[in-house]
Amino acid sequence: MWRRADDDLWVATVDGEYGGMITRHPDGFHVHDRFSRPVAVVPTLAEATAQHAPARHVTARARRARARTVRTRPGATTGPAFAGPSHQREKTP
């Protein structure tokens, strides 16, 4: 969704996160992607919004919301692989 942020700036949001921007300059409308990399320079705002329709992408919020499954081998333990001697000295009386 594109929103006008200033007289010469439009910002896109996708799933509540930054999706790109369009800035107006004397030579045209400069389109930038969600990483603020230049995409194109076009003569009209309509062409700019069509040039860069913010795509839905997997956002950090969506990645955090996914359930994570942990696979283990049968018979595997969740403890340390080697529980050797402690690195601490025993206290002497």
Short mmCIF file of C-alpha atoms in Angstrom, two decimals:
data_model
loop_
_atom_site.label_atom_id
_atom_site.label_comp_id
_atom_site.label_asym_id
_atom_site.label_seq_id
_atom_site.Cartn_x
_atom_site.Cartn_y
_atom_site.Cartn_z
CA MET A 1 0.00 0.00 0.00
CA TRP A 2 1.42 3.37 -1.03
CA ARG A 3 1.02 6.37 1.29
CA ARG A 4 2.07 9.93 0.75
CA ALA A 5 4.58 10.83 3.45
CA ASP A 6 5.53 14.30 2.17
CA ASP A 7 5.02 16.57 -0.85
CA ASP A 8 7.60 14.62 -2.84
CA LEU A 9 7.76 11.26 -1.04
CA TRP A 10 5.53 8.14 -1.13
CA VAL A 11 6.25 5.10 1.03
CA ALA A 12 4.98 1.56 0.58
CA THR A 13 4.21 -0.85 3.39
CA VAL A 14 3.73 -4.59 3.14
CA ASP A 15 2.41 -6.47 6.16
CA GLY A 16 3.22 -3.44 8.32
CA GLU A 17 6.86 -3.27 7.23
CA TYR A 18 8.73 -0.99 4.82
CA GLY A 19 8.15 -2.04 1.20
CA GLY A 20 9.80 0.71 -0.87
CA MET A 21 9.55 4.38 -1.75
CA ILE A 22 9.00 6.83 -4.57
CA THR A 23 10.57 10.29 -4.56
CA ARG A 24 9.80 13.16 -6.96
CA HIS A 25 12.77 14.94 -8.54
CA PRO A 26 12.99 17.40 -11.45
CA ASP A 27 13.89 14.55 -13.84
CA GLY A 28 10.95 12.30 -12.79
CA PHE A 29 9.80 9.91 -10.10
CA HIS A 30 12.57 7.75 -8.62
CA VAL A 31 11.39 4.31 -7.52
CA HIS A 32 13.24 2.33 -4.81
CA ASP A 33 12.65 -1.22 -3.58
CA ARG A 34 12.32 -2.42 0.03
CA PHE A 35 16.11 -2.33 0.42
CA SER A 36 16.15 1.31 -0.85
CA ARG A 37 17.92 0.20 -4.04
CA PRO A 38 17.03 2.25 -7.15
CA VAL A 39 14.56 0.48 -9.44
CA ALA A 40 13.61 3.04 -12.10
CA VAL A 41 13.04 6.68 -12.99
CA VAL A 42 9.68 7.32 -14.70
CA PRO A 43 7.81 10.50 -15.74
CA THR A 44 4.54 10.02 -13.78
CA LEU A 45 3.47 8.83 -10.35
CA ALA A 46 1.07 6.31 -11.91
CA GLU A 47 3.94 4.72 -13.81
CA ALA A 48 6.06 4.74 -10.66
CA THR A 49 3.46 2.88 -8.61
CA ALA A 50 2.92 0.43 -11.47
CA GLN A 51 6.68 -0.02 -11.91
CA HIS A 52 7.10 -1.12 -8.34
CA ALA A 53 4.04 -2.74 -6.89
CA PRO A 54 5.32 -3.75 -3.45
CA ALA A 55 5.44 -7.53 -3.45
CA ARG A 56 4.40 -9.55 -0.46
CA HIS A 57 7.47 -11.10 1.04
CA VAL A 58 8.22 -13.16 4.07
CA THR A 59 8.77 -10.57 6.74
CA ALA A 60 10.68 -10.93 9.96
CA ARG A 61 7.35 -10.87 11.79
CA ALA A 62 6.04 -13.75 9.64
CA ARG A 63 9.25 -15.76 10.16
CA ARG A 64 8.94 -15.40 13.94
CA ALA A 65 5.30 -16.50 13.83
CA ARG A 66 6.07 -19.81 12.11
CA ALA A 67 6.09 -22.89 14.28
CA ARG A 68 9.51 -24.47 14.43
CA THR A 69 9.88 -28.22 14.48
CA VAL A 70 13.01 -29.86 15.77
CA ARG A 71 13.90 -33.24 14.40
CA THR A 72 15.93 -35.66 16.45
CA ARG A 73 17.31 -39.11 15.81
CA PRO A 74 15.73 -41.98 17.69
CA GLY A 75 17.71 -42.46 20.89
CA ALA A 76 19.30 -39.01 20.73
CA THR A 77 19.60 -37.05 23.93
CA THR A 78 19.08 -33.38 24.43
CA GLY A 79 22.01 -33.00 26.82
CA PRO A 80 25.63 -32.26 25.98
CA ALA A 81 27.36 -34.73 23.68
CA PHE A 82 30.31 -35.04 26.07
CA ALA A 83 29.95 -34.51 29.78
CA GLY A 84 33.61 -34.99 30.62
CA PRO A 85 35.54 -33.63 33.56
CA SER A 86 34.57 -30.28 34.90
CA HIS A 87 36.79 -27.32 34.19
CA GLN A 88 36.41 -26.11 37.74
CA ARG A 89 38.75 -27.18 40.51
CA GLU A 90 37.38 -29.03 43.46
CA LYS A 91 37.41 -27.03 46.65
CA THR A 92 40.06 -28.22 49.12
CA PRO A 93 39.48 -27.91 52.87
#
